[in-house]
C-alpha cells in the first residue's frame, strides 16, 4: 500500500459526453475496513485483513493504530496488525479531525486499557454528527464518561453485561458498542441497532474472534469473552463505490459490467436505477451489467433511510443524475441535516434545484454545462465527477482530496471505462 498524500492542489479536468463501456472491479469497503481495523485491537494476537482499499482514510487509521503503539504491516490489498501491546490510549485532536471515524477506537481502547482519551469530533460539512449515543451507551455499560477541554475521557468503573436501546440508529455507535460488549462475559442486549452490511461484516469478525453474537432484526444479543483471538478476514466490497459506478454508467448512456460486488447489499440502489430507466442484468453471482436502452432518465422521488433503505451516501450521486432527468424529482435527506452542499455546485453547471428544509426539488434540464466546481465532502465530490461526465464541455473539479478519502483510484477506473478525466496539479 503506497503512501497517499493529501494534496490540496490536485484537481480533475473532465470532458463530458463520453459513454462508459467495459468491465470494472469494485474495491473493498471503506466503511467495513475502518471498524474491522479497530477491532483488531481487541486481541493481543496478530490479525490480517484482506481486500482493504488503498485510501486516505485507511492510511489515517493505520497511523492511528501506530500512534497507539501497534505494529502494522501493509501488503498489496492486505493489512497485518500486531497489537501485542498498546503504549498509548489517546486519539489526538489532529487524528480525529483528519478522520471522525477515529471515534471507533473508544470501544477497543477500553477493552485493552480500561480507559481511553479521544478528542471530541467536531462537526463536518454534512452535519453536526454528535456522538451522544456512543457516550450514553458507554455510560450505561459501566464506563465513567467525562468530556473536558475538548476531549472525551473514558474509564471503566465496573464491568457488567448491559441491556441498551439506542435512541436513534447509528452505524459507528452500534459498532463501538458491539466491539466493547464482545469482551464482556455474560449476556448483553443492544436494541435499535444499525444493520448496514458494514456493521454485519464487523459482526462476522467479532464472531471469528470468539464473541457469540445473535442478530434478530434490530436487536443484537452478545455473549462476550475476555479472551478474544486474532482473525483473518476479507472485507466486503464497497457498495457505495458500486452504486457510484452504476450511476456513472447509466447517466452517460453507457454499458458497464461491474464485478466483485455483493448485489444483495445494493437492492435499494438497483431498484432506484431501474425506476430511472436503467437496464440491469446479473450475468454472474457477484456481478451486474448496467446499460440504458432509451435516451431518457425517469424522474424519481427518493427518501434516504437507514439500511436497507436508500443510502444517504448515494444521495449526491443520484442528484447529479436527476439534474438531467425527464421531469421533476425530489430527494428528501432524512439522515444528515446538511448534506446538500453539492446543490450550489451543480447549479453552477446549469442544474435547476431548489432546497427547502431537508428536501431538494430537482427540475430536469436538457443538459449540464462544464464549469469549475468545488468538492465539499466525499460524496459531493463523486456527484460533481458524475455531473462532469455528462456536462457539455470541460469541468474542473477542485479539492478532490475529499474524493480520495473514500474512493480508490476512481479517476483511473472511469478512464479505463472511456471517460475523459485527467488528474492534474495546480502549479
Ligand atoms: C456512518 O457514519 C458512515 N461512516 C457514513 O459514511 C454514513 O453516511 C453514515 O454512517 C450513515 O449511514 C462510517 O461508517 C465510517 P451515524 P456515522 O452515526 O456512524 C446522528 C461516507 O460517506 N447521530 O449512523 O457517523 C448523526 O448526526 C460516510 O462514507 C447522533 O445524533 O453515522 C446522523 O444524523 C459519511 N448521535 C445520524 O445519527 C450519535 O451519537 C446517523 O449517523 C450518533 C449519530
CSV table of C-alpha atoms and ligand atoms in Angstrom, one decimal:
chain,number,residue,atom,x,y,z
A,1,UNK,CA,0.0,0.0,0.0
A,2,UNK,CA,1.7,3.2,-1.2
A,3,UNK,CA,1.6,6.3,1.0
A,4,UNK,CA,-1.2,8.5,-0.2
A,5,UNK,CA,-0.5,12.2,0.4
A,6,UNK,CA,-3.3,14.6,0.9
A,7,UNK,CA,-2.8,17.0,-1.9
A,8,UNK,CA,-4.9,20.2,-1.8
A,9,UNK,CA,-3.6,21.3,-5.2
A,10,UNK,CA,-4.8,18.3,-7.3
A,11,UNK,CA,-8.0,18.7,-9.4
A,12,UNK,CA,-9.8,16.8,-12.1
A,13,UNK,CA,-10.3,18.1,-15.6
A,14,UNK,CA,-13.2,16.2,-17.2
A,15,UNK,CA,-14.6,16.4,-20.7
A,16,UNK,CA,-18.2,15.3,-20.8
A,17,UNK,CA,-20.2,13.3,-23.4
A,18,UNK,CA,-18.4,10.0,-23.5
A,19,UNK,CA,-20.4,6.8,-22.6
A,20,UNK,CA,-18.7,4.5,-20.2
A,21,UNK,CA,-18.2,1.0,-21.5
A,22,UNK,CA,-16.4,-2.1,-20.4
A,23,UNK,CA,-15.8,-4.0,-17.1
A,24,UNK,CA,-14.6,-2.8,-13.7
A,25,UNK,CA,-14.0,-4.3,-10.3
A,26,UNK,CA,-15.2,-2.8,-7.1
A,27,UNK,CA,-12.7,-2.3,-4.3
A,28,UNK,CA,-13.1,-3.4,-0.7
A,29,UNK,CA,-15.4,-1.4,1.6
A,30,UNK,CA,-14.0,1.7,3.3
A,31,UNK,CA,-16.8,1.7,5.9
A,32,UNK,CA,-16.2,-2.0,6.7
A,33,UNK,CA,-12.4,-1.7,6.7
A,34,UNK,CA,-12.3,1.1,9.3
A,35,UNK,CA,-14.2,-0.7,12.2
A,36,UNK,CA,-12.6,-4.0,11.4
A,37,UNK,CA,-9.1,-2.5,11.6
A,38,UNK,CA,-10.1,-1.0,15.0
A,39,UNK,CA,-11.5,-4.4,16.1
A,40,UNK,CA,-8.0,-5.9,15.6
A,41,UNK,CA,-7.0,-4.0,18.8
A,42,UNK,CA,-9.4,-6.2,20.9
A,43,UNK,CA,-6.9,-9.0,20.9
A,44,UNK,CA,-3.2,-9.2,21.6
A,45,UNK,CA,-3.0,-11.7,18.7
A,46,UNK,CA,-1.9,-10.9,15.2
A,47,UNK,CA,-4.8,-10.3,12.7
A,48,UNK,CA,-4.9,-9.9,8.9
A,49,UNK,CA,-7.4,-8.1,6.9
A,50,UNK,CA,-7.7,-8.6,3.2
A,51,UNK,CA,-9.3,-6.6,0.3
A,52,UNK,CA,-8.8,-3.3,2.1
A,53,UNK,CA,-9.0,-0.3,-0.3
A,54,UNK,CA,-6.0,2.0,-0.8
A,55,UNK,CA,-7.5,5.2,0.6
A,56,UNK,CA,-6.6,8.2,2.7
A,57,UNK,CA,-9.0,7.1,5.5
A,58,UNK,CA,-7.3,3.7,5.6
A,59,UNK,CA,-3.9,5.4,5.8
A,60,UNK,CA,-5.2,7.6,8.6
A,61,UNK,CA,-6.4,4.5,10.5
A,62,UNK,CA,-3.1,2.8,10.2
A,63,UNK,CA,-1.4,5.9,11.5
A,64,UNK,CA,-3.8,6.0,14.4
A,65,UNK,CA,-3.0,2.3,15.3
A,66,UNK,CA,0.7,3.0,15.1
A,67,UNK,CA,0.3,6.0,17.4
A,68,UNK,CA,-1.2,3.6,19.9
A,69,UNK,CA,2.0,1.6,19.8
A,70,UNK,CA,0.7,-1.1,17.5
A,71,UNK,CA,2.8,-2.6,14.7
A,72,UNK,CA,1.1,-2.6,11.2
A,73,UNK,CA,2.4,-4.2,8.1
A,74,UNK,CA,0.7,-3.3,4.8
A,75,UNK,CA,0.8,-5.6,1.8
A,76,UNK,CA,-0.9,-5.2,-1.5
A,77,UNK,CA,-4.7,-5.1,-0.5
A,78,UNK,CA,-4.0,-6.6,2.9
A,79,UNK,CA,-3.0,-5.3,6.3
A,80,UNK,CA,-1.4,-7.2,9.1
A,81,UNK,CA,-1.8,-5.9,12.6
A,82,UNK,CA,0.3,-6.9,15.6
A,83,UNK,CA,-1.4,-5.4,18.7
A,84,UNK,CA,0.8,-7.2,21.3
A,85,UNK,CA,0.9,-4.1,23.5
A,86,UNK,CA,-0.8,-0.7,23.4
A,87,UNK,CA,1.5,2.0,24.8
A,88,UNK,CA,-0.8,5.0,24.3
A,89,UNK,CA,-4.6,5.2,24.9
A,90,UNK,CA,-5.2,8.6,23.4
A,91,UNK,CA,-6.5,9.6,20.0
A,92,UNK,CA,-5.4,13.1,19.4
A,93,UNK,CA,-7.3,16.1,18.1
A,94,UNK,CA,-5.2,16.0,15.0
A,95,UNK,CA,-6.1,12.4,14.4
A,96,UNK,CA,-9.8,12.8,15.0
A,97,UNK,CA,-10.0,16.0,12.9
A,98,UNK,CA,-8.4,14.1,10.0
A,99,UNK,CA,-10.9,11.3,10.3
A,100,UNK,CA,-14.0,11.4,12.5
A,101,UNK,CA,-14.3,7.6,12.3
A,102,UNK,CA,-11.4,7.6,14.8
A,103,UNK,CA,-14.1,7.6,17.5
A,104,UNK,CA,-14.3,3.8,16.7
A,105,UNK,CA,-11.2,3.4,18.8
A,106,UNK,CA,-13.1,4.1,22.0
A,107,UNK,CA,-14.5,0.6,22.4
A,108,UNK,CA,-11.3,-1.3,21.7
A,109,UNK,CA,-9.1,1.0,23.9
A,110,UNK,CA,-11.5,0.5,26.8
A,111,UNK,CA,-11.2,-3.3,26.3
A,112,UNK,CA,-7.4,-3.3,26.2
A,113,UNK,CA,-6.6,-0.4,28.6
A,114,UNK,CA,-9.8,0.1,30.6
A,115,UNK,CA,-9.6,3.7,29.6
A,116,UNK,CA,-9.5,5.9,26.5
A,117,UNK,CA,-9.0,9.6,25.8
A,118,UNK,CA,-10.4,10.6,22.4
A,119,UNK,CA,-10.7,14.1,21.0
A,120,UNK,CA,-14.3,15.2,20.7
A,121,UNK,CA,-15.0,15.1,16.9
A,122,UNK,CA,-16.0,18.4,15.6
A,123,UNK,CA,-18.9,18.8,13.1
A,124,UNK,CA,-18.3,18.3,9.5
A,125,UNK,CA,-19.7,19.7,6.3
A,126,UNK,CA,-22.7,17.3,6.2
A,127,UNK,CA,-23.8,17.9,9.7
A,128,UNK,CA,-23.1,18.3,13.5
A,129,UNK,CA,-22.7,14.5,13.8
A,130,UNK,CA,-22.7,14.2,17.6
A,131,UNK,CA,-21.5,11.1,19.5
A,132,UNK,CA,-24.0,11.3,22.3
A,133,UNK,CA,-25.3,7.8,21.6
A,134,UNK,CA,-21.9,6.3,21.8
A,135,UNK,CA,-21.3,8.0,25.2
A,136,UNK,CA,-24.7,7.2,26.5
A,137,UNK,CA,-24.0,3.5,25.8
A,138,UNK,CA,-20.6,3.5,27.4
A,139,UNK,CA,-22.1,5.3,30.5
A,140,UNK,CA,-24.8,2.7,30.9
A,141,UNK,CA,-22.3,-0.1,30.3
A,142,UNK,CA,-20.3,0.9,33.4
A,143,UNK,CA,-17.8,3.4,31.9
A,144,UNK,CA,-17.1,6.7,33.6
A,145,UNK,CA,-17.5,9.4,30.8
A,146,UNK,CA,-16.1,12.9,31.2
A,147,UNK,CA,-15.9,15.5,28.4
A,148,UNK,CA,-13.5,18.3,29.2
A,149,UNK,CA,-11.1,20.6,27.3
A,150,UNK,CA,-12.4,19.1,24.0
A,151,UNK,CA,-11.5,15.5,24.9
A,152,UNK,CA,-13.7,12.6,25.9
A,153,UNK,CA,-12.2,10.8,28.9
A,154,UNK,CA,-13.5,7.3,29.4
A,155,UNK,CA,-12.6,4.9,32.2
A,156,UNK,CA,-14.2,1.5,33.1
A,157,UNK,CA,-15.7,1.7,36.6
A,158,UNK,CA,-17.4,-1.7,36.7
A,159,UNK,CA,-17.6,-4.5,34.1
A,160,UNK,CA,-21.1,-5.8,33.6
A,161,UNK,CA,-23.3,-7.1,30.8
A,162,UNK,CA,-25.9,-4.4,29.8
A,163,UNK,CA,-29.2,-4.1,28.0
A,164,UNK,CA,-29.2,-0.9,26.0
A,165,UNK,CA,-31.5,0.7,23.4
A,166,UNK,CA,-30.2,3.3,21.1
A,167,UNK,CA,-32.4,6.4,20.8
A,168,UNK,CA,-31.6,6.6,17.1
A,169,UNK,CA,-29.9,4.3,14.6
A,170,UNK,CA,-26.2,5.0,14.5
A,171,UNK,CA,-23.7,3.0,12.4
A,172,UNK,CA,-20.5,3.7,14.3
A,173,UNK,CA,-22.4,3.9,17.6
A,174,UNK,CA,-23.6,0.3,17.0
A,175,UNK,CA,-20.0,-0.7,16.0
A,176,UNK,CA,-18.4,0.8,19.1
A,177,UNK,CA,-21.0,-0.9,21.4
A,178,UNK,CA,-20.6,-4.3,19.6
A,179,UNK,CA,-16.8,-4.2,19.9
A,180,UNK,CA,-16.9,-3.3,23.6
A,181,UNK,CA,-19.5,-5.9,24.5
A,182,UNK,CA,-17.6,-8.6,22.6
A,183,UNK,CA,-15.2,-8.7,25.5
A,184,UNK,CA,-17.8,-8.6,28.3
A,185,UNK,CA,-18.8,-12.0,29.7
A,186,UNK,CA,-22.4,-12.7,30.2
A,187,UNK,CA,-25.4,-11.8,28.1
A,188,UNK,CA,-25.8,-8.2,26.8
A,189,UNK,CA,-28.6,-6.9,24.6
A,190,UNK,CA,-28.4,-4.0,22.1
A,191,UNK,CA,-31.7,-2.7,20.6
A,192,UNK,CA,-32.4,-0.4,17.7
A,193,UNK,CA,-29.0,-1.1,16.2
A,194,UNK,CA,-27.8,-0.3,12.7
A,195,UNK,CA,-27.8,-3.3,10.4
A,196,UNK,CA,-25.7,-1.9,7.5
A,197,UNK,CA,-23.6,-4.6,5.6
A,198,UNK,CA,-20.5,-2.9,7.1
A,199,UNK,CA,-21.9,-3.5,10.6
A,200,UNK,CA,-22.7,-7.1,9.8
A,201,UNK,CA,-19.2,-7.6,8.4
A,202,UNK,CA,-17.8,-6.4,11.7
A,203,UNK,CA,-20.1,-8.9,13.5
A,204,UNK,CA,-18.6,-11.6,11.4
A,205,UNK,CA,-15.1,-10.6,12.6
A,206,UNK,CA,-16.2,-10.4,16.2
A,207,UNK,CA,-17.6,-13.9,15.9
A,208,UNK,CA,-14.3,-15.1,14.4
A,209,UNK,CA,-12.6,-13.5,17.5
A,210,UNK,CA,-14.7,-15.6,19.8
A,211,UNK,CA,-17.7,-13.5,20.7
A,212,UNK,CA,-21.2,-15.1,20.4
A,213,UNK,CA,-23.5,-12.6,18.6
A,214,UNK,CA,-27.1,-13.2,17.5
A,215,UNK,CA,-28.8,-10.6,15.4
A,216,UNK,CA,-32.6,-10.6,15.2
A,217,UNK,CA,-34.0,-7.6,13.2
A,218,UNK,CA,-32.5,-4.6,15.0
A,219,UNK,CA,-31.6,-6.5,18.2
A,220,UNK,CA,-28.2,-8.0,19.0
A,221,UNK,CA,-27.6,-10.5,21.8
A,222,UNK,CA,-23.9,-10.6,22.6
A,223,UNK,CA,-22.1,-13.1,24.9
A,224,UNK,CA,-18.5,-11.8,25.0
A,225,UNK,CA,-15.3,-13.3,26.2
A,226,UNK,CA,-12.1,-11.8,27.8
A,227,UNK,CA,-10.0,-14.0,25.6
A,228,UNK,CA,-10.7,-12.6,22.1
A,229,UNK,CA,-8.5,-14.1,19.4
A,230,UNK,CA,-6.8,-12.7,16.3
A,231,UNK,CA,-8.6,-13.1,13.0
A,232,UNK,CA,-8.2,-13.3,9.2
A,233,UNK,CA,-10.9,-11.6,7.2
A,234,UNK,CA,-11.7,-10.4,3.7
A,235,UNK,CA,-13.8,-7.2,3.9
A,236,UNK,CA,-16.9,-6.9,1.8
A,237,UNK,CA,-17.0,-5.0,-1.5
A,238,UNK,CA,-17.8,-1.3,-1.3
A,239,UNK,CA,-21.5,-0.9,-2.0
A,240,UNK,CA,-21.3,2.8,-2.3
A,241,UNK,CA,-18.5,2.7,-4.9
A,242,UNK,CA,-20.5,0.1,-6.8
A,243,UNK,CA,-23.5,2.4,-6.7
A,244,UNK,CA,-21.4,5.4,-7.8
A,245,UNK,CA,-20.1,3.4,-10.8
A,246,UNK,CA,-23.6,2.2,-11.7
A,247,UNK,CA,-24.9,5.8,-11.8
A,248,UNK,CA,-21.9,6.9,-13.9
A,249,UNK,CA,-22.5,4.1,-16.4
A,250,UNK,CA,-26.3,4.8,-16.7
A,251,UNK,CA,-26.2,8.5,-16.8
A,252,UNK,CA,-23.5,8.5,-19.6
A,253,UNK,CA,-25.8,6.1,-21.6
A,254,UNK,CA,-23.0,3.5,-21.4
A,255,UNK,CA,-22.9,-0.2,-20.9
A,256,UNK,CA,-20.7,-1.4,-18.0
A,257,UNK,CA,-20.3,-4.7,-16.2
A,258,UNK,CA,-19.3,-4.3,-12.6
A,259,UNK,CA,-17.6,-7.2,-10.9
A,260,UNK,CA,-16.7,-8.3,-7.4
A,261,UNK,CA,-19.7,-6.7,-5.7
A,262,UNK,CA,-22.4,-8.1,-3.4
A,263,UNK,CA,-25.7,-7.5,-5.2
A,264,UNK,CA,-27.7,-8.2,-2.0
A,265,UNK,CA,-26.2,-5.1,-0.4
A,266,UNK,CA,-27.4,-2.8,-3.1
A,267,UNK,CA,-31.1,-3.7,-3.6
A,268,UNK,CA,-32.3,-0.1,-2.9
A,269,UNK,CA,-29.8,1.3,-5.4
A,270,UNK,CA,-30.8,-1.3,-8.1
A,271,UNK,CA,-34.5,-0.6,-7.5
A,272,UNK,CA,-34.0,3.2,-7.9
A,273,UNK,CA,-31.9,2.9,-11.0
A,274,UNK,CA,-34.4,0.5,-12.6
A,275,UNK,CA,-37.2,3.0,-11.9
A,276,UNK,CA,-35.0,5.7,-13.5
A,277,UNK,CA,-34.9,3.5,-16.6
A,278,UNK,CA,-31.7,1.6,-16.4
A,279,UNK,CA,-31.5,-1.9,-17.7
A,280,UNK,CA,-29.7,-4.2,-15.2
A,281,UNK,CA,-28.7,-7.8,-15.7
A,282,UNK,CA,-26.9,-10.3,-13.5
A,283,UNK,CA,-24.6,-12.3,-15.7
A,284,UNK,CA,-22.8,-13.9,-12.7
A,285,UNK,CA,-23.3,-14.1,-8.9
A,286,UNK,CA,-21.1,-11.2,-7.9
A,287,UNK,CA,-21.5,-9.0,-10.9
A,288,UNK,CA,-24.0,-6.9,-12.7
A,289,UNK,CA,-24.4,-5.3,-16.1
A,290,UNK,CA,-26.0,-1.9,-16.3
A,291,UNK,CA,-26.9,0.0,-19.5
A,292,UNK,CA,-29.6,2.3,-20.9
A,293,UNK,CA,-31.9,1.4,-23.7
A,294,UNK,CA,-33.6,4.7,-24.2
A,295,UNK,CA,-32.5,8.3,-24.2
A,296,UNK,CA,-34.4,9.4,-21.1
A,297,UNK,CA,-33.8,9.2,-17.4
A,298,UNK,CA,-37.1,9.0,-15.5
A,299,UNK,CA,-37.6,11.4,-12.5
A,300,UNK,CA,-37.6,9.8,-9.0
A,301,UNK,CA,-38.9,10.6,-5.5
A,302,UNK,CA,-36.1,9.5,-3.1
A,303,UNK,CA,-36.1,9.3,0.7
A,304,UNK,CA,-32.8,8.5,2.3
A,305,UNK,CA,-33.2,5.9,5.1
A,306,UNK,CA,-31.1,3.7,7.3
A,307,UNK,CA,-30.2,0.3,5.7
A,308,UNK,CA,-31.9,-1.5,3.9
A,309,UNK,CA,-33.5,1.8,2.8
A,310,UNK,CA,-32.0,4.1,0.1
A,311,UNK,CA,-28.5,5.0,1.4
A,312,UNK,CA,-27.7,8.6,2.3
A,313,UNK,CA,-24.2,8.0,0.8
A,314,UNK,CA,-25.8,7.7,-2.6
A,315,UNK,CA,-27.9,10.8,-2.4
A,316,UNK,CA,-25.5,13.3,-4.0
A,317,UNK,CA,-24.7,10.9,-6.9
A,318,UNK,CA,-28.4,10.4,-7.7
A,319,UNK,CA,-28.9,14.2,-7.6
A,320,UNK,CA,-26.4,14.7,-10.4
A,321,UNK,CA,-28.2,12.1,-12.4
A,322,UNK,CA,-31.7,13.5,-11.7
A,323,UNK,CA,-30.4,17.0,-12.8
A,324,UNK,CA,-30.9,15.8,-16.4
A,325,UNK,CA,-33.9,13.6,-15.9
A,326,UNK,CA,-37.0,13.9,-18.0
A,327,UNK,CA,-39.2,15.7,-15.4
A,328,UNK,CA,-39.3,16.8,-11.8
A,329,UNK,CA,-37.8,14.8,-8.9
A,330,UNK,CA,-37.3,15.2,-5.2
A,331,UNK,CA,-34.8,13.9,-2.7
A,332,UNK,CA,-35.5,14.0,1.0
A,333,UNK,CA,-32.4,13.7,3.1
A,334,UNK,CA,-33.5,12.1,6.4
A,335,UNK,CA,-30.2,11.1,7.9
A,336,UNK,CA,-28.0,14.2,7.9
A,337,UNK,CA,-29.1,17.8,8.4
A,338,UNK,CA,-26.7,19.4,5.9
A,339,UNK,CA,-26.0,17.1,3.1
A,340,UNK,CA,-26.9,19.3,0.2
A,341,UNK,CA,-23.5,21.1,-0.2
A,342,UNK,CA,-23.3,19.8,-3.8
A,343,UNK,CA,-26.5,21.6,-4.8
A,344,UNK,CA,-24.9,25.0,-5.3
A,345,UNK,CA,-22.0,23.4,-7.3
A,346,UNK,CA,-24.5,21.5,-9.6
A,347,UNK,CA,-26.4,24.7,-10.1
A,348,UNK,CA,-23.2,26.3,-11.4
A,349,UNK,CA,-23.3,23.6,-14.1
A,350,UNK,CA,-26.9,24.6,-15.0
A,351,UNK,CA,-28.9,22.2,-12.8
A,352,UNK,CA,-32.3,23.5,-11.7
A,353,UNK,CA,-32.5,22.5,-8.0
A,354,UNK,CA,-34.3,24.3,-5.1
A,355,UNK,CA,-33.8,23.2,-1.5
A,356,UNK,CA,-36.5,23.6,1.2
A,357,UNK,CA,-35.6,22.2,4.6
A,358,UNK,CA,-34.3,18.6,4.1
A,359,UNK,CA,-35.8,18.3,0.6
A,360,UNK,CA,-34.3,19.1,-2.7
A,361,UNK,CA,-36.6,19.6,-5.7
A,362,UNK,CA,-34.9,18.9,-9.0
A,363,UNK,CA,-36.3,20.0,-12.3
A,364,UNK,CA,-34.5,18.1,-15.0
A,365,UNK,CA,-32.8,20.2,-17.7
A,366,UNK,CA,-31.8,19.1,-21.2
A,367,UNK,CA,-28.1,19.3,-20.4
A,368,UNK,CA,-25.5,20.5,-17.9
A,369,UNK,CA,-22.6,22.7,-18.9
A,370,UNK,CA,-19.0,22.3,-17.8
A,371,UNK,CA,-17.8,24.7,-15.1
A,372,UNK,CA,-15.2,25.0,-12.3
A,373,UNK,CA,-16.7,23.4,-9.2
A,374,UNK,CA,-15.5,22.7,-5.7
A,375,UNK,CA,-15.9,19.5,-3.7
A,376,UNK,CA,-17.1,19.9,-0.1
A,377,UNK,CA,-17.3,16.3,1.1
A,378,UNK,CA,-16.7,12.8,0.0
A,379,UNK,CA,-19.9,12.0,-1.8
A,380,UNK,CA,-20.5,15.6,-3.0
A,381,UNK,CA,-17.2,15.2,-4.9
A,382,UNK,CA,-18.5,12.0,-6.5
A,383,UNK,CA,-21.6,13.9,-7.5
A,384,UNK,CA,-19.6,16.6,-9.3
A,385,UNK,CA,-17.5,14.0,-11.1
A,386,UNK,CA,-20.7,12.4,-12.4
A,387,UNK,CA,-22.0,15.8,-13.5
A,388,UNK,CA,-18.7,16.4,-15.3
A,389,UNK,CA,-19.1,13.1,-17.2
A,390,UNK,CA,-22.3,14.3,-18.8
A,391,UNK,CA,-21.8,18.1,-19.0
A,392,UNK,CA,-21.2,19.8,-22.3
A,393,UNK,CA,-17.6,20.9,-22.4
A,394,UNK,CA,-14.9,20.9,-19.7
A,395,UNK,CA,-15.5,20.6,-16.0
A,396,UNK,CA,-12.8,21.3,-13.4
A,397,UNK,CA,-13.4,19.6,-10.0
A,398,UNK,CA,-11.3,21.1,-7.2
A,399,UNK,CA,-10.4,19.8,-3.8
A,400,UNK,CA,-10.5,16.2,-4.9
A,401,UNK,CA,-8.7,15.1,-1.7
A,402,UNK,CA,-12.3,14.7,-0.4
A,403,UNK,CA,-12.8,12.0,-3.1
A,404,UNK,CA,-9.5,10.3,-2.4
A,405,UNK,CA,-10.7,9.7,1.2
A,406,UNK,CA,-13.3,7.2,0.1
A,407,UNK,CA,-12.7,6.1,-3.5
A,408,UNK,CA,-9.8,4.0,-4.6
A,409,UNK,CA,-8.4,5.5,-7.9
A,410,UNK,CA,-11.9,6.4,-9.1
A,411,UNK,CA,-10.4,8.5,-11.9
A,412,UNK,CA,-8.3,5.6,-13.2
A,413,UNK,CA,-11.4,3.3,-13.1
A,414,UNK,CA,-13.5,5.8,-15.0
A,415,UNK,CA,-10.8,6.4,-17.5
A,416,UNK,CA,-10.5,2.7,-18.1
A,417,UNK,CA,-14.2,2.8,-19.0
A,418,UNK,CA,-13.7,5.5,-21.5
A,419,UNK,CA,-14.2,8.7,-19.5
A,420,UNK,CA,-12.1,11.7,-20.5
A,421,UNK,CA,-10.8,12.6,-17.0
A,422,UNK,CA,-7.3,13.8,-16.0
A,423,UNK,CA,-5.9,14.3,-12.5
A,424,UNK,CA,-3.8,17.5,-12.7
A,425,UNK,CA,-2.0,19.6,-10.2
A,426,UNK,CA,-2.1,23.4,-9.8
A,427,UNK,CA,1.4,24.6,-10.1
B,1,LIG,C1,-21.5,6.1,9.1
B,1,LIG,O1,-21.3,7.4,9.8
B,1,LIG,C2,-20.7,6.2,7.8
B,1,LIG,N1,-19.3,6.3,8.1
B,1,LIG,C3,-21.2,7.4,6.9
B,1,LIG,O2,-20.5,7.3,5.7
B,1,LIG,C4,-22.7,7.2,6.7
B,1,LIG,O3,-23.2,8.3,5.9
B,1,LIG,C5,-23.5,7.1,8.0
B,1,LIG,O4,-22.9,6.0,8.8
B,1,LIG,C6,-24.9,6.8,7.8
B,1,LIG,O5,-25.1,5.7,7.0
B,1,LIG,C7,-18.6,5.2,8.5
B,1,LIG,O6,-19.2,4.1,8.7
B,1,LIG,C8,-17.2,5.4,8.8
B,1,LIG,P1,-24.5,7.6,12.1
B,1,LIG,P2,-21.8,7.6,11.3
B,1,LIG,O7,-23.9,7.6,13.5
B,1,LIG,O8,-21.7,6.3,12.0
B,1,LIG,C9,-26.9,11.1,14.2
B,1,LIG,C10,-19.3,8.2,3.9
B,1,LIG,O9,-19.7,9.0,3.0
B,1,LIG,N2,-26.2,10.7,15.4
B,1,LIG,O10,-25.2,6.4,11.6
B,1,LIG,O11,-21.0,8.8,11.8
B,1,LIG,C11,-25.9,11.7,13.2
B,1,LIG,O12,-25.7,13.1,13.4
B,1,LIG,C12,-19.7,8.4,5.4
B,1,LIG,O13,-18.7,7.1,3.7
B,1,LIG,C13,-26.5,11.3,16.6
B,1,LIG,O14,-27.3,12.2,16.7
B,1,LIG,O15,-23.3,8.0,11.1
B,1,LIG,C14,-26.7,11.4,11.9
B,1,LIG,O16,-27.6,12.5,11.7
B,1,LIG,C15,-20.3,9.8,5.5
B,1,LIG,N3,-25.8,10.9,17.8
B,1,LIG,C16,-27.4,10.1,12.1
B,1,LIG,O17,-27.4,10.0,13.6
B,1,LIG,C17,-24.9,9.9,17.7
B,1,LIG,O18,-24.3,9.6,18.8
B,1,LIG,C18,-26.7,8.9,11.5
B,1,LIG,O19,-25.4,8.9,12.0
B,1,LIG,C19,-24.6,9.3,16.5
B,1,LIG,C20,-25.2,9.7,15.4
